[in-house]
């Protein structure tokens, strides 16, 4: 089967869909700086306040739009970034709050999270390449905070959480923040030219290669301070937004793709086994997570025997499945990945895309009916927008660097 990305009509569709997404989120900036949480119509939902990870994601997405020449995107990115240089930033203890509540108060109880700071790195990297005012200074500060507070050189992985004042680190370690750190590190390396960030990404990737072999492709998400897996964590809260119990199908796909990016970025310096592990993670995610039949889709999580735990479908899972299938088709040349890429875009188009109000429904139940127990509204564009761009750019470059260099079409 010919890969759809070889067809100019499919590439044109990807381009148009990205523009539609950018139109949907055009009102995301908060007047006081930052990006709001979008509701089903694309308006800011003030009850969620302004969250750092959503703000940084939207800085990233609209910086990409600016570099693609889409009118309005630069202004949106600049206003969203004003939240990262302003009220989301802790001017006293350093770093970034998890967010600002509806009354404008910092979410101190959430502490300082690696997850948030990884996205600040990503957003600042894209903003720097897009030439946003103040972006280089933001990126420099974000790198310093991440290196001082989160990166643990001895482990070759980041710590996950501090208290709000950066005085007490938490014992929890997580694979989710490590995963987004890898994405951010590759972006920082491209934006700054500092190759140490790629080397760090390689260290985390090597850990995932070992972890995948030990757990038969079902990656544990939760660890103690010594990186001993904690497989029972949140058994009583299996659908937690950021720390669900069990193995997360979408992260199998996301890691599969990221391992290939690390391999391509590091070249001969890359750890061994990245491509083989990428295939193994992908195949495990498909065999455990895919549900065929009249209501096709991926379950959210499984236990460590591969049995479904949360059967709802999240939009971000299918976007990562699409991107991983494309990456593996290019890396291996195997036609089965091209077929799955096409099949899963069908699922996305027929079930997740909201033809009336725009963007993607973020959560469906096992019958593919819209629900919102985990993800109400349509908070941001990060996953869907990247699914339209990743198939059009080389594996060895971050999205922002590839777009800026005019590498669309690979």
Coordinates of C-alpha atoms in Angstrom, one line a residue:
X1 CA 0.0 0.0 0.0
X2 CA 1.3 3.5 -0.9
X3 CA 1.8 5.6 2.2
X4 CA -0.8 8.4 2.2
X5 CA 1.9 11.0 2.9
X6 CA 3.1 10.3 -0.7
X7 CA -0.2 11.7 -2.0
X8 CA -0.4 15.4 -2.5
X9 CA -4.1 15.4 -1.7
X10 CA -3.6 13.9 1.7
X11 CA -0.8 16.3 2.5
X12 CA -3.1 19.2 1.5
X13 CA -5.8 17.7 3.8
X14 CA -3.3 17.7 6.7
X15 CA -2.4 21.3 6.0
X16 CA -6.0 22.4 5.9
X17 CA -6.9 20.5 9.0
X18 CA -4.0 22.2 10.9
X19 CA -5.4 25.6 9.7
X20 CA -8.8 24.6 10.9
X21 CA -7.4 23.7 14.3
X22 CA -5.6 27.0 14.5
X23 CA -8.8 28.8 13.7
X24 CA -10.6 26.9 16.4
X25 CA -8.2 28.0 19.1
X26 CA -7.6 31.6 18.0
X27 CA -9.4 33.0 21.1
X28 CA -7.2 31.0 23.6
X29 CA -5.1 33.9 24.9
X30 CA -6.1 35.3 28.3
X31 CA -6.1 39.2 28.4
X32 CA -3.7 39.0 31.4
X33 CA -1.3 36.6 29.7
X34 CA -1.4 32.8 29.2
X35 CA -3.7 30.5 27.4
X36 CA -7.1 29.5 28.7
X37 CA -8.7 26.1 28.8
X38 CA -10.9 25.7 25.7
X39 CA -14.5 24.6 25.9
X40 CA -16.4 22.7 23.2
X41 CA -16.9 25.9 21.1
X42 CA -13.3 27.1 21.3
X43 CA -14.0 29.7 24.0
X44 CA -12.0 30.0 27.2
X45 CA -13.6 28.3 30.2
X46 CA -12.7 30.7 33.1
X47 CA -13.5 28.0 35.7
X48 CA -10.2 26.3 34.9
X49 CA -8.1 29.4 35.3
X50 CA -4.8 29.5 33.3
X51 CA -2.7 26.3 33.4
X52 CA 1.0 26.3 32.6
X53 CA 1.1 23.2 30.5
X54 CA -1.8 24.3 28.3
X55 CA -0.2 27.8 28.0
X56 CA 3.2 26.3 27.0
X57 CA 1.5 23.9 24.5
X58 CA -0.3 26.7 22.9
X59 CA 2.8 28.8 22.7
X60 CA 4.4 25.9 20.9
X61 CA 1.4 25.3 18.5
X62 CA 0.9 29.0 17.6
X63 CA 4.7 29.5 17.2
X64 CA 4.6 26.7 14.6
X65 CA 1.6 28.5 13.0
X66 CA 3.5 31.7 12.9
X67 CA 6.5 30.1 11.2
X68 CA 4.0 28.6 8.6
X69 CA 2.8 32.0 7.8
X70 CA -0.7 31.7 9.2
X71 CA -2.0 35.2 10.0
X72 CA -2.9 35.8 13.6
X73 CA -0.7 33.0 15.0
X74 CA 2.2 35.2 16.1
X75 CA 0.0 37.5 18.1
X76 CA -1.7 34.5 19.8
X77 CA 1.7 32.9 20.6
X78 CA 3.0 36.2 22.0
X79 CA 0.1 36.8 24.3
X80 CA 0.1 33.2 25.5
X81 CA 3.8 33.5 26.2
X82 CA 3.2 36.6 28.3
X83 CA 1.7 34.2 30.9
X84 CA 5.0 32.3 31.1
X85 CA 7.0 35.5 31.5
X86 CA 4.4 37.0 33.8
X87 CA 2.0 35.6 36.3
X88 CA 2.6 31.9 35.8
X89 CA 6.2 32.4 36.7
X90 CA 7.3 32.4 40.4
X91 CA 9.5 35.4 40.6
X92 CA 10.5 34.6 44.2
X93 CA 11.4 30.8 44.3
X94 CA 11.8 30.4 40.6
X95 CA 10.2 28.1 38.0
X96 CA 6.6 28.0 37.1
X97 CA 3.4 27.4 39.0
X98 CA 1.1 24.6 37.9
X99 CA -1.3 27.3 37.0
X100 CA -3.4 30.3 38.2
X101 CA -6.9 29.6 39.5
X102 CA -10.1 31.4 38.4
X103 CA -9.4 34.1 41.0
X104 CA -5.9 34.7 39.9
X105 CA -4.1 32.9 42.7
X106 CA -1.2 30.5 42.0
X107 CA -2.0 26.8 42.5
X108 CA 0.6 26.3 45.2
X109 CA -0.7 23.0 46.5
X110 CA 0.2 21.4 43.1
X111 CA 3.9 22.2 43.7
X112 CA 6.5 22.6 41.0
X113 CA 6.0 19.9 38.4
X114 CA 8.5 18.5 35.9
X115 CA 5.6 17.9 33.5
X116 CA 4.9 21.7 33.4
X117 CA 8.5 22.6 33.1
X118 CA 9.1 20.2 30.2
X119 CA 6.3 22.0 28.3
X120 CA 7.8 25.4 29.2
X121 CA 11.0 24.1 27.6
X122 CA 9.1 23.0 24.5
X123 CA 7.1 26.2 24.1
X124 CA 10.1 28.4 24.7
X125 CA 12.1 26.5 22.1
X126 CA 9.4 26.9 19.5
X127 CA 8.9 30.6 20.4
X128 CA 12.7 31.2 20.1
X129 CA 12.8 29.7 16.6
X130 CA 9.7 31.7 15.7
X131 CA 11.4 34.9 16.8
X132 CA 8.9 35.9 19.5
X133 CA 9.9 38.8 21.7
X134 CA 11.5 37.7 24.9
X135 CA 11.6 34.0 23.9
X136 CA 15.4 33.5 24.1
X137 CA 15.4 34.9 27.6
X138 CA 12.5 32.6 28.6
X139 CA 14.2 29.6 27.1
X140 CA 17.5 30.4 28.9
X141 CA 15.7 30.6 32.2
X142 CA 13.7 27.5 31.6
X143 CA 16.8 25.5 30.8
X144 CA 18.5 26.8 34.0
X145 CA 15.6 25.9 36.2
X146 CA 15.2 22.4 34.6
X147 CA 18.9 21.7 35.0
X148 CA 19.0 22.9 38.6
X149 CA 15.8 21.4 39.9
X150 CA 14.7 18.5 37.8
X151 CA 17.5 16.8 35.9
X152 CA 19.3 14.1 38.0
X153 CA 22.5 13.3 36.2
X154 CA 23.3 10.2 38.2
X155 CA 20.0 8.6 37.4
X156 CA 20.0 10.0 33.8
X157 CA 16.3 10.9 34.3
X158 CA 14.4 13.8 35.8
X159 CA 12.8 14.0 39.2
X160 CA 9.1 14.7 39.0
X161 CA 7.9 17.1 41.7
X162 CA 9.0 19.7 44.3
X163 CA 7.0 21.7 46.8
X164 CA 6.0 25.2 45.8
X165 CA 9.1 26.8 47.3
X166 CA 11.6 24.4 45.7
X167 CA 12.7 23.4 49.2
X168 CA 11.5 19.8 49.4
X169 CA 11.6 17.3 46.5
X170 CA 9.0 14.5 46.3
X171 CA 10.0 10.9 46.2
X172 CA 7.7 10.1 43.3
X173 CA 9.3 9.6 39.8
X174 CA 7.2 9.3 36.7
X175 CA 7.5 8.2 33.1
X176 CA 5.0 10.7 31.8
X177 CA 7.1 13.7 32.7
X178 CA 10.2 11.9 31.5
X179 CA 8.6 11.3 28.2
X180 CA 7.7 14.9 27.6
X181 CA 11.1 15.8 28.8
X182 CA 12.6 13.8 26.0
X183 CA 10.5 15.7 23.5
X184 CA 11.5 19.0 25.1
X185 CA 15.2 18.1 25.2
X186 CA 15.3 17.4 21.5
X187 CA 13.6 20.7 20.9
X188 CA 16.0 22.6 23.1
X189 CA 19.0 21.1 21.4
X190 CA 17.6 22.3 18.0
X191 CA 16.8 25.8 19.4
X192 CA 20.1 26.4 21.2
X193 CA 22.6 24.2 19.4
X194 CA 23.6 22.6 22.7
X195 CA 24.0 18.9 22.1
X196 CA 24.0 18.0 25.8
X197 CA 20.2 18.0 25.7
X198 CA 20.2 15.3 23.0
X199 CA 22.6 13.2 25.1
X200 CA 20.2 13.6 28.0
X201 CA 17.3 12.5 25.9
X202 CA 19.4 9.4 24.9
X203 CA 19.9 8.5 28.5
X204 CA 16.1 8.5 29.2
X205 CA 15.5 6.6 26.0
X206 CA 18.0 3.9 27.1
X207 CA 16.1 3.4 30.3
X208 CA 12.9 2.9 28.4
X209 CA 14.5 0.3 26.2
X210 CA 15.4 -1.6 29.3
X211 CA 12.0 -1.1 30.9
X212 CA 10.2 -2.3 27.8
X213 CA 12.2 -5.5 27.8
X214 CA 11.6 -6.2 31.5
X215 CA 7.8 -5.6 31.2
X216 CA 7.0 -7.1 27.8
X217 CA 6.2 -3.8 26.3
X218 CA 3.8 -2.6 29.0
X219 CA 5.6 0.4 30.5
X220 CA 5.1 1.1 34.2
X221 CA 4.3 4.8 34.7
X222 CA 5.1 5.2 38.4
X223 CA 8.3 4.8 40.4
X224 CA 9.8 5.6 43.8
X225 CA 12.9 7.8 44.2
X226 CA 15.2 4.9 43.3
X227 CA 13.2 4.3 40.1
X228 CA 11.7 1.0 41.5
X229 CA 8.3 0.5 39.7
X230 CA 5.2 1.1 41.7
X231 CA 2.6 -0.9 39.6
X232 CA -0.2 -0.6 42.1
X233 CA -0.2 3.2 42.3
X234 CA -3.7 4.7 41.7
X235 CA -5.5 1.3 41.4
X236 CA -8.3 3.1 43.1
X237 CA -8.2 6.0 40.6
X238 CA -7.6 4.2 37.3
X239 CA -8.7 7.1 35.1
X240 CA -6.5 9.8 36.7
X241 CA -5.6 12.5 34.1
X242 CA -1.9 12.3 34.6
X243 CA -1.1 9.3 36.8
X244 CA -3.5 6.5 35.7
X245 CA -3.1 3.0 37.1
X246 CA -1.6 0.3 34.8
X247 CA -0.1 0.6 31.4
X248 CA -1.2 3.6 29.2
X249 CA -1.8 2.6 25.6
X250 CA -1.1 6.0 24.2
X251 CA 2.2 6.3 25.9
X252 CA 3.3 3.0 24.2
X253 CA 2.7 4.8 20.9
X254 CA 4.3 8.1 22.0
X255 CA 7.4 6.4 23.3
X256 CA 7.6 4.3 20.1
X257 CA 7.8 7.5 18.1
X258 CA 10.1 9.4 20.4
X259 CA 12.6 6.5 20.4
X260 CA 12.9 6.9 16.7
X261 CA 13.4 10.7 17.0
X262 CA 16.2 10.1 19.5
X263 CA 17.8 7.5 17.2
X264 CA 17.7 9.9 14.3
X265 CA 18.8 12.9 16.3
X266 CA 21.8 11.1 17.9
X267 CA 22.8 9.0 14.9
X268 CA 25.9 6.9 15.7
X269 CA 25.8 8.1 19.4
X270 CA 22.3 6.7 19.9
X271 CA 21.7 3.9 22.5
X272 CA 21.3 0.4 21.0
X273 CA 17.9 -1.1 20.5
X274 CA 15.8 2.0 19.9
X275 CA 14.2 0.9 16.7
X276 CA 13.5 -2.7 17.8
X277 CA 12.0 -1.3 21.0
X278 CA 9.9 1.2 19.1
X279 CA 8.4 -1.7 17.1
X280 CA 7.8 -3.8 20.2
X281 CA 6.1 -0.9 22.1
X282 CA 3.9 -0.2 19.1
X283 CA 2.9 -3.8 18.6
X284 CA 2.1 -4.2 22.3
X285 CA -0.1 -1.1 22.3
X286 CA -2.0 -2.4 19.3
X287 CA -2.5 -5.9 20.6
X288 CA -3.5 -4.8 24.1
X289 CA -5.4 -1.6 23.2
X290 CA -7.1 -1.9 19.9
X291 CA -10.8 -2.7 19.8
X292 CA -12.2 -3.6 16.4
X293 CA -15.8 -3.9 15.3
X294 CA -18.6 -1.4 15.0
X295 CA -17.1 1.0 17.6
X296 CA -13.4 0.9 16.8
X297 CA -10.8 2.6 19.0
X298 CA -8.1 2.3 21.6
X299 CA -8.8 1.7 25.3
X300 CA -7.1 4.2 27.6
X301 CA -5.3 1.8 30.0
X302 CA -4.8 -1.9 30.7
X303 CA -3.4 -3.9 33.6
X304 CA 0.0 -5.6 33.3
X305 CA -1.6 -8.7 31.9
X306 CA -3.0 -6.6 29.0
X307 CA -6.6 -6.6 30.3
X308 CA -8.5 -3.3 29.7
X309 CA -9.0 -1.2 32.8
X310 CA -10.4 2.1 31.5
X311 CA -12.2 1.5 28.2
X312 CA -12.9 5.1 27.2
X313 CA -11.1 6.4 24.2
X314 CA -9.0 9.6 24.5
X315 CA -8.3 11.7 21.4
X316 CA -4.6 12.0 22.1
X317 CA -4.1 8.2 21.9
X318 CA -5.2 8.0 18.3
X319 CA -3.1 11.0 17.4
X320 CA -0.1 9.3 18.8
X321 CA -0.9 6.0 17.1
X322 CA -1.1 7.8 13.8
X323 CA 2.2 9.6 14.3
X324 CA 3.9 6.4 15.5
X325 CA 2.6 4.4 12.5
X326 CA 4.0 7.0 10.1
X327 CA 7.4 7.1 11.9
X328 CA 7.7 3.3 11.9
X329 CA 6.7 3.1 8.2
X330 CA 9.5 5.5 7.3
X331 CA 12.0 3.7 9.6
X332 CA 11.3 0.2 8.6
X333 CA 9.6 0.5 5.2
X334 CA 7.0 -2.1 6.3
X335 CA 3.6 -1.6 4.5
X336 CA 1.6 -2.7 7.6
X337 CA 2.4 0.6 9.2
X338 CA 1.1 2.6 6.2
X339 CA -2.2 0.6 6.3
X340 CA -2.6 1.4 10.0
X341 CA -1.8 5.0 9.5
X342 CA -4.7 5.2 7.0
X343 CA -7.1 3.2 9.1
X344 CA -6.5 5.3 12.2
X345 CA -7.0 8.6 10.3
X346 CA -10.4 7.1 9.4
X347 CA -11.2 6.5 13.0
X348 CA -10.1 10.1 13.9
X349 CA -12.1 11.6 11.1
X350 CA -15.3 9.6 11.7
X351 CA -15.4 9.6 15.5
X352 CA -13.2 12.3 17.1
X353 CA -13.4 15.3 14.8
X354 CA -16.3 17.6 15.6
X355 CA -17.7 18.7 12.2
X356 CA -20.1 21.2 13.8
X357 CA -18.0 23.1 16.3
X358 CA -14.4 22.3 15.3
X359 CA -11.4 20.6 16.8
X360 CA -11.6 17.1 18.3
X361 CA -13.7 15.6 21.0
X362 CA -11.2 14.8 23.7
X363 CA -12.9 11.7 25.2
X364 CA -15.3 9.1 23.9
X365 CA -16.9 6.1 25.7
X366 CA -16.5 2.5 24.5
X367 CA -19.4 3.1 22.1
X368 CA -17.6 6.2 20.6
X369 CA -20.2 8.5 22.2
X370 CA -18.9 11.8 23.5
X371 CA -18.2 11.8 27.3
X372 CA -16.1 14.0 29.6
X373 CA -15.3 12.1 32.8
X374 CA -11.5 12.7 32.3
X375 CA -11.3 15.5 29.7
X376 CA -14.2 18.0 29.6
X377 CA -14.2 20.4 26.7
X378 CA -11.4 20.6 24.1
X379 CA -8.6 22.1 26.3
X380 CA -5.8 22.6 23.7
X381 CA -4.6 21.7 20.2
X382 CA -1.2 20.1 21.0
X383 CA -1.8 16.5 20.1
X384 CA -4.1 17.0 17.1
X385 CA -1.9 19.8 15.6
X386 CA 1.2 17.6 15.9
X387 CA -0.5 14.7 14.2
X388 CA -0.9 17.0 11.1
X389 CA 2.8 18.0 11.1
X390 CA 4.8 15.0 12.2
X391 CA 4.1 13.0 9.0
X392 CA 5.4 15.9 7.0
X393 CA 8.7 16.4 8.7
X394 CA 11.9 14.4 9.1
X395 CA 12.4 12.2 12.1
X396 CA 15.8 13.8 13.0
X397 CA 14.4 17.3 13.7
X398 CA 12.1 18.8 16.2
X399 CA 8.9 20.2 14.7
X400 CA 9.9 23.9 15.2
X401 CA 13.3 23.4 13.7
X402 CA 11.9 21.5 10.8
X403 CA 9.3 24.1 10.0
X404 CA 11.7 26.9 10.3
X405 CA 14.2 25.2 8.0
X406 CA 11.5 24.7 5.4
X407 CA 11.6 20.9 5.6
X408 CA 7.9 20.3 5.3
X409 CA 7.4 17.3 3.0
X410 CA 10.6 15.7 4.4

